[in-house]
mmCIF file of C-alpha atoms in Angstrom:
data_model
loop_
_atom_site.group_PDB
_atom_site.id
_atom_site.type_symbol
_atom_site.label_atom_id
_atom_site.label_comp_id
_atom_site.label_asym_id
_atom_site.label_seq_id
_atom_site.Cartn_x
_atom_site.Cartn_y
_atom_site.Cartn_z
ATOM 1 C CA UNK A 12 37.213 -32.127 -1.642
ATOM 2 C CA UNK A 13 38.442 -31.226 1.791
ATOM 3 C CA UNK A 14 36.372 -28.856 3.927
ATOM 4 C CA UNK A 15 38.028 -25.907 5.556
ATOM 5 C CA UNK A 16 38.219 -25.929 9.331
ATOM 6 C CA UNK A 17 36.349 -22.978 10.773
ATOM 7 C CA UNK A 18 37.598 -20.977 13.686
ATOM 8 C CA UNK A 19 35.760 -22.063 16.847
ATOM 9 C CA UNK A 20 35.662 -18.499 18.195
ATOM 10 C CA UNK A 21 33.915 -16.901 15.205
ATOM 11 C CA UNK A 22 30.526 -16.611 16.980
ATOM 12 C CA UNK A 23 31.822 -15.548 20.381
ATOM 13 C CA UNK A 24 31.622 -11.811 19.678
ATOM 14 C CA UNK A 25 28.827 -10.848 17.274
ATOM 15 C CA UNK A 26 29.237 -7.610 15.370
ATOM 16 C CA UNK A 27 26.600 -4.926 15.844
ATOM 17 C CA UNK A 28 25.955 -3.042 12.617
ATOM 18 C CA UNK A 29 25.553 0.713 12.700
ATOM 19 C CA UNK A 30 22.539 2.325 10.998
ATOM 20 C CA UNK A 31 24.549 3.666 8.085
ATOM 21 C CA UNK A 32 26.421 0.399 7.387
ATOM 22 C CA UNK A 33 25.779 -1.022 3.897
ATOM 23 C CA UNK A 34 23.967 -4.357 3.821
ATOM 24 C CA UNK A 35 22.627 -6.092 0.677
ATOM 25 C CA UNK A 36 22.412 -2.926 -1.387
ATOM 26 C CA UNK A 37 20.836 -0.697 1.278
ATOM 27 C CA UNK A 38 21.785 0.631 4.684
ATOM 28 C CA UNK A 39 20.921 -1.183 7.885
ATOM 29 C CA UNK A 40 18.584 1.677 8.838
ATOM 30 C CA UNK A 41 16.677 1.335 5.559
ATOM 31 C CA UNK A 42 16.275 -2.418 6.086
ATOM 32 C CA UNK A 43 15.085 -1.823 9.637
ATOM 33 C CA UNK A 44 12.490 0.688 8.453
ATOM 34 C CA UNK A 45 11.336 -1.641 5.675
ATOM 35 C CA UNK A 46 10.942 -4.679 7.935
ATOM 36 C CA UNK A 47 9.773 -3.175 11.213
ATOM 37 C CA UNK A 48 8.264 0.074 9.945
ATOM 38 C CA UNK A 49 6.653 2.118 12.676
ATOM 39 C CA UNK A 50 5.715 -0.889 14.790
ATOM 40 C CA UNK A 51 6.428 0.871 18.087
ATOM 41 C CA UNK A 52 4.071 3.744 17.234
ATOM 42 C CA UNK A 53 1.399 1.353 15.966
ATOM 43 C CA UNK A 54 1.520 -0.749 19.143
ATOM 44 C CA UNK A 55 1.277 2.359 21.319
ATOM 45 C CA UNK A 56 -1.744 3.532 19.312
ATOM 46 C CA UNK A 57 -3.459 0.134 19.655
ATOM 47 C CA UNK A 58 -2.823 0.169 23.406
ATOM 48 C CA UNK A 59 -4.357 3.653 23.743
ATOM 49 C CA UNK A 60 -7.403 2.638 21.710
ATOM 50 C CA UNK A 61 -7.898 -0.545 23.736
ATOM 51 C CA UNK A 62 -7.721 1.364 27.006
ATOM 52 C CA UNK A 63 -10.279 3.948 25.889
ATOM 53 C CA UNK A 64 -12.647 1.502 24.159
ATOM 54 C CA UNK A 65 -15.942 0.661 25.825
ATOM 55 C CA UNK A 66 -15.835 -2.549 27.815
ATOM 56 C CA UNK A 67 -17.717 -5.545 26.454
ATOM 57 C CA UNK A 68 -20.980 -6.321 28.241
ATOM 58 C CA UNK A 69 -22.004 -9.956 27.795
ATOM 59 C CA UNK A 70 -25.615 -9.297 28.779
ATOM 60 C CA UNK A 71 -26.139 -6.890 25.869
ATOM 61 C CA UNK A 72 -23.880 -8.600 23.306
ATOM 62 C CA UNK A 73 -25.620 -9.046 19.985
ATOM 63 C CA UNK A 74 -23.086 -11.338 18.386
ATOM 64 C CA UNK A 75 -22.665 -14.929 19.466
ATOM 65 C CA UNK A 76 -19.223 -16.190 20.278
ATOM 66 C CA UNK A 77 -17.677 -18.789 22.547
ATOM 67 C CA UNK A 78 -16.795 -16.281 25.281
ATOM 68 C CA UNK A 79 -20.383 -15.010 25.459
ATOM 69 C CA UNK A 80 -21.790 -18.528 25.581
ATOM 70 C CA UNK A 81 -19.357 -19.684 28.258
ATOM 71 C CA UNK A 82 -19.844 -16.618 30.451
ATOM 72 C CA UNK A 83 -23.640 -17.042 30.351
ATOM 73 C CA UNK A 84 -23.452 -20.754 31.149
ATOM 74 C CA UNK A 85 -20.786 -20.727 33.872
ATOM 75 C CA UNK A 86 -22.737 -18.810 36.556
ATOM 76 C CA UNK A 87 -25.742 -21.097 36.037
ATOM 77 C CA UNK A 88 -23.596 -24.226 36.422
ATOM 78 C CA UNK A 89 -22.294 -23.311 39.890
#
């Protein structure tokens, strides 16, 4: 069996699909919504919540974690 020679320029200009173009039984827009969802809105909401959240105070932390342990030990080591 002899393989077909492919055109060397076939990847030089990729095709951008429009939102209403059919792709695997659905439109490109539907696939985009299914895969990405509302990621941009979710990330913006997380950023707003992180900015307005109270800052972590190591001195009053009740849970033990590596960051708390290291921050308590580092000033004493210097």
